[in-house]
Amino acid sequence: MTSIGILGTGRVGTNLAGKLSAAGHHVTLGGRSPEDPTARAAGDASRIAFADQRTTARTADIVINATPGDSSLDRLTDLRTELSGKILVDVSNATRDADDGLPGELCYPGSSLAEKLQDALPDTRVVKTLNTMLFMVMTAPETLATPPTVYVSGDDENAKKSVTGLLGDLGWQPGWIEDLGDISTARATEAMVLVVPHVLRRHGFEPFAVSLAR
């Protein structure tokens, strides 16, 4: 069992919290305050703890960033002390919303949110993953008609091994996990979000992932 803190109480954070808790991990869901009503609606409070984001980051062994990507850098830089020595799993994409609310332009063209986080948090081991799919696929990859791919980027090999173990708990088979290399490779997977709004406009909010076909 691992102590996992999830920053963000939206659909991504609450979805991950439920599956990881069911897998036997001790999960704390971090909202703007311990009484965040969105966090409380996430599931069974007897299995998922709730706290503010600073407490969540301080008390967890592994922290998942599920906050909005366009504000993640400022938010997590403010938690530098709490995140020191931790593994930070970044699942967010930093984009500016288009007029219809779907992802628009990248906030960090030529770089990535994951790289910015690693630069700002040198004592934290950042691993990028799960950002190339709709949120429901993160915890149920087996529901897609074809085997999906989840990409992993990070500088620390041991941190990536720990995150790969969590991916297994979420239902990802070893053959579906693609380790791309160091954290700079995250700029490639973050750029994949640019295809998402076009797919959603044509097909609606149907589960999909941007995957490799072999």
mmCIF file of N, CA, C and O in Angstrom, residues 75-117:
data_model
loop_
_atom_site.group_PDB
_atom_site.id
_atom_site.type_symbol
_atom_site.label_atom_id
_atom_site.label_comp_id
_atom_site.label_asym_id
_atom_site.label_seq_id
_atom_site.Cartn_x
_atom_site.Cartn_y
_atom_site.Cartn_z
ATOM 1 N N ARG A 75 0.754 26.952 -8.797
ATOM 2 C CA ARG A 75 0.172 26.257 -7.647
ATOM 3 C C ARG A 75 1.172 25.305 -7.004
ATOM 4 O O ARG A 75 1.331 25.273 -5.782
ATOM 5 N N LEU A 76 1.884 24.534 -7.819
ATOM 6 C CA LEU A 76 2.804 23.540 -7.269
ATOM 7 C C LEU A 76 4.133 24.137 -6.843
ATOM 8 O O LEU A 76 4.776 23.631 -5.918
ATOM 9 N N THR A 77 4.552 25.211 -7.499
ATOM 10 C CA THR A 77 5.762 25.889 -7.042
ATOM 11 C C THR A 77 5.577 26.407 -5.621
ATOM 12 O O THR A 77 6.518 26.402 -4.814
ATOM 13 N N ASP A 78 4.371 26.796 -5.285
ATOM 14 C CA ASP A 78 4.060 27.254 -3.932
ATOM 15 C C ASP A 78 4.137 26.113 -2.912
ATOM 16 O O ASP A 78 4.197 26.362 -1.710
ATOM 17 N N LEU A 79 4.138 24.865 -3.406
ATOM 18 C CA LEU A 79 4.216 23.692 -2.533
ATOM 19 C C LEU A 79 5.604 23.050 -2.586
ATOM 20 O O LEU A 79 5.753 21.864 -2.311
ATOM 21 N N ARG A 80 6.613 23.830 -2.939
ATOM 22 C CA ARG A 80 7.964 23.293 -3.135
ATOM 23 C C ARG A 80 8.449 22.529 -1.907
ATOM 24 O O ARG A 80 8.996 21.427 -2.022
ATOM 25 N N THR A 81 8.267 23.090 -0.725
ATOM 26 C CA THR A 81 8.741 22.433 0.500
ATOM 27 C C THR A 81 8.017 21.125 0.728
ATOM 28 O O THR A 81 8.632 20.095 1.050
ATOM 29 N N GLU A 82 6.701 21.134 0.558
ATOM 30 C CA GLU A 82 5.893 19.934 0.802
ATOM 31 C C GLU A 82 6.198 18.823 -0.207
ATOM 32 O O GLU A 82 6.086 17.635 0.107
ATOM 33 N N LEU A 83 6.594 19.207 -1.424
ATOM 34 C CA LEU A 83 6.850 18.223 -2.475
ATOM 35 C C LEU A 83 8.305 17.748 -2.507
ATOM 36 O O LEU A 83 8.637 16.844 -3.272
ATOM 37 N N SER A 84 9.150 18.321 -1.698
ATOM 38 C CA SER A 84 10.560 17.946 -1.685
ATOM 39 C C SER A 84 10.720 16.465 -1.342
ATOM 40 O O SER A 84 10.151 15.967 -0.358
ATOM 41 N N GLY A 85 11.480 15.750 -2.156
ATOM 42 C CA GLY A 85 11.733 14.336 -1.922
ATOM 43 C C GLY A 85 10.636 13.413 -2.411
ATOM 44 O O GLY A 85 10.774 12.185 -2.315
ATOM 45 N N LYS A 86 9.556 13.968 -2.932
ATOM 46 C CA LYS A 86 8.410 13.163 -3.353
ATOM 47 C C LYS A 86 8.478 12.843 -4.848
ATOM 48 O O LYS A 86 9.198 13.472 -5.618
ATOM 49 N N ILE A 87 7.710 11.841 -5.252
ATOM 50 C CA ILE A 87 7.416 11.611 -6.668
ATOM 51 C C ILE A 87 6.173 12.420 -7.011
ATOM 52 O O ILE A 87 5.160 12.337 -6.319
ATOM 53 N N LEU A 88 6.258 13.218 -8.064
ATOM 54 C CA LEU A 88 5.123 14.002 -8.537
ATOM 55 C C LEU A 88 4.695 13.457 -9.896
ATOM 56 O O LEU A 88 5.461 13.525 -10.865
ATOM 57 N N VAL A 89 3.510 12.909 -9.961
ATOM 58 C CA VAL A 89 2.962 12.377 -11.204
ATOM 59 C C VAL A 89 2.100 13.463 -11.838
ATOM 60 O O VAL A 89 1.064 13.845 -11.292
ATOM 61 N N ASP A 90 2.550 13.959 -12.971
ATOM 62 C CA ASP A 90 1.842 15.052 -13.640
ATOM 63 C C ASP A 90 0.979 14.484 -14.758
ATOM 64 O O ASP A 90 1.482 13.950 -15.743
ATOM 65 N N VAL A 91 -0.346 14.603 -14.614
ATOM 66 C CA VAL A 91 -1.274 14.083 -15.622
ATOM 67 C C VAL A 91 -1.988 15.212 -16.360
ATOM 68 O O VAL A 91 -2.906 14.960 -17.146
ATOM 69 N N SER A 92 -1.573 16.457 -16.135
ATOM 70 C CA SER A 92 -2.276 17.617 -16.691
ATOM 71 C C SER A 92 -1.675 18.068 -18.012
ATOM 72 O O SER A 92 -0.507 17.805 -18.307
ATOM 73 N N ASN A 93 -2.486 18.757 -18.804
ATOM 74 C CA ASN A 93 -2.032 19.424 -20.015
ATOM 75 C C ASN A 93 -2.252 20.922 -19.855
ATOM 76 O O ASN A 93 -3.345 21.355 -19.468
ATOM 77 N N ALA A 94 -1.210 21.700 -20.157
ATOM 78 C CA ALA A 94 -1.289 23.150 -19.986
ATOM 79 C C ALA A 94 -1.688 23.794 -21.312
ATOM 80 O O ALA A 94 -0.874 23.923 -22.227
ATOM 81 N N THR A 95 -2.963 24.168 -21.409
ATOM 82 C CA THR A 95 -3.467 24.805 -22.624
ATOM 83 C C THR A 95 -4.333 26.005 -22.252
ATOM 84 O O THR A 95 -4.835 26.112 -21.132
ATOM 85 N N ARG A 96 -4.495 26.878 -23.224
ATOM 86 C CA ARG A 96 -5.454 27.968 -23.109
ATOM 87 C C ARG A 96 -6.742 27.516 -23.764
ATOM 88 O O ARG A 96 -6.721 26.984 -24.877
ATOM 89 N N ASP A 97 -7.866 27.710 -23.097
ATOM 90 C CA ASP A 97 -9.135 27.242 -23.636
ATOM 91 C C ASP A 97 -9.513 27.978 -24.908
ATOM 92 O O ASP A 97 -9.314 29.197 -25.030
ATOM 93 N N ALA A 98 -10.070 27.227 -25.846
ATOM 94 C CA ALA A 98 -10.645 27.827 -27.039
ATOM 95 C C ALA A 98 -11.996 28.452 -26.688
ATOM 96 O O ALA A 98 -12.486 28.342 -25.558
ATOM 97 N N ASP A 99 -12.628 29.097 -27.648
ATOM 98 C CA ASP A 99 -13.892 29.784 -27.388
ATOM 99 C C ASP A 99 -14.982 28.836 -26.920
ATOM 100 O O ASP A 99 -15.890 29.237 -26.176
ATOM 101 N N ASP A 100 -14.921 27.567 -27.335
ATOM 102 C CA ASP A 100 -15.944 26.602 -26.933
ATOM 103 C C ASP A 100 -15.566 25.844 -25.668
ATOM 104 O O ASP A 100 -16.231 24.883 -25.286
ATOM 105 N N GLY A 101 -14.480 26.261 -24.994
ATOM 106 C CA GLY A 101 -14.088 25.642 -23.738
ATOM 107 C C GLY A 101 -13.206 24.423 -23.873
ATOM 108 O O GLY A 101 -12.737 23.882 -22.863
ATOM 109 N N LEU A 102 -12.954 23.966 -25.091
ATOM 110 C CA LEU A 102 -12.077 22.819 -25.308
ATOM 111 C C LEU A 102 -10.616 23.280 -25.317
ATOM 112 O O LEU A 102 -10.342 24.475 -25.426
ATOM 113 N N PRO A 103 -9.661 22.346 -25.189
ATOM 114 C CA PRO A 103 -8.250 22.754 -25.189
ATOM 115 C C PRO A 103 -7.886 23.529 -26.444
ATOM 116 O O PRO A 103 -8.292 23.176 -27.556
ATOM 117 N N GLY A 104 -7.100 24.585 -26.244
ATOM 118 C CA GLY A 104 -6.658 25.409 -27.355
ATOM 119 C C GLY A 104 -5.150 25.363 -27.492
ATOM 120 O O GLY A 104 -4.554 24.288 -27.531
ATOM 121 N N GLU A 105 -4.510 26.520 -27.531
ATOM 122 C CA GLU A 105 -3.068 26.590 -27.715
ATOM 123 C C GLU A 105 -2.315 26.109 -26.477
ATOM 124 O O GLU A 105 -2.788 26.233 -25.346
ATOM 125 N N LEU A 106 -1.116 25.576 -26.698
ATOM 126 C CA LEU A 106 -0.256 25.157 -25.598
ATOM 127 C C LEU A 106 0.263 26.372 -24.832
ATOM 128 O O LEU A 106 0.625 27.387 -25.436
ATOM 129 N N CYS A 107 0.316 26.253 -23.518
ATOM 130 C CA CYS A 107 0.873 27.334 -22.695
ATOM 131 C C CYS A 107 2.389 27.407 -22.798
ATOM 132 O O CYS A 107 2.972 28.484 -22.614
ATOM 133 N N TYR A 108 3.036 26.261 -23.092
ATOM 134 C CA TYR A 108 4.496 26.219 -23.106
ATOM 135 C C TYR A 108 4.999 25.610 -24.414
ATOM 136 O O TYR A 108 5.634 24.543 -24.414
ATOM 137 N N PRO A 109 4.746 26.246 -25.559
ATOM 138 C CA PRO A 109 5.246 25.705 -26.831
ATOM 139 C C PRO A 109 6.768 25.633 -26.827
ATOM 140 O O PRO A 109 7.445 26.535 -26.333
ATOM 141 N N GLY A 110 7.295 24.538 -27.338
ATOM 142 C CA GLY A 110 8.740 24.342 -27.310
ATOM 143 C C GLY A 110 9.251 23.789 -26.001
ATOM 144 O O GLY A 110 10.446 23.533 -25.846
ATOM 145 N N SER A 111 8.356 23.591 -25.039
ATOM 146 C CA SER A 111 8.692 22.995 -23.753
ATOM 147 C C SER A 111 7.480 22.198 -23.298
ATOM 148 O O SER A 111 6.711 21.708 -24.128
ATOM 149 N N SER A 112 7.297 22.043 -22.019
ATOM 150 C CA SER A 112 6.143 21.312 -21.498
ATOM 151 C C SER A 112 5.917 21.693 -20.047
ATOM 152 O O SER A 112 6.832 22.190 -19.366
ATOM 153 N N LEU A 113 4.713 21.467 -19.570
ATOM 154 C CA LEU A 113 4.414 21.685 -18.156
ATOM 155 C C LEU A 113 5.314 20.814 -17.291
ATOM 156 O O LEU A 113 5.842 21.270 -16.266
ATOM 157 N N ALA A 114 5.511 19.562 -17.689
ATOM 158 C CA ALA A 114 6.332 18.648 -16.886
ATOM 159 C C ALA A 114 7.760 19.158 -16.734
ATOM 160 O O ALA A 114 8.345 19.091 -15.646
ATOM 161 N N GLU A 115 8.327 19.678 -17.812
ATOM 162 C CA GLU A 115 9.685 20.224 -17.735
ATOM 163 C C GLU A 115 9.728 21.458 -16.849
ATOM 164 O O GLU A 115 10.674 21.658 -16.080
ATOM 165 N N LYS A 116 8.728 22.303 -16.972
ATOM 166 C CA LYS A 116 8.665 23.498 -16.129
ATOM 167 C C LYS A 116 8.568 23.114 -14.655
ATOM 168 O O LYS A 116 9.207 23.738 -13.790
ATOM 169 N N LEU A 117 7.766 22.091 -14.367
ATOM 170 C CA LEU A 117 7.634 21.634 -12.985
ATOM 171 C C LEU A 117 8.947 21.063 -12.473
ATOM 172 O O LEU A 117 9.344 21.326 -11.335
#
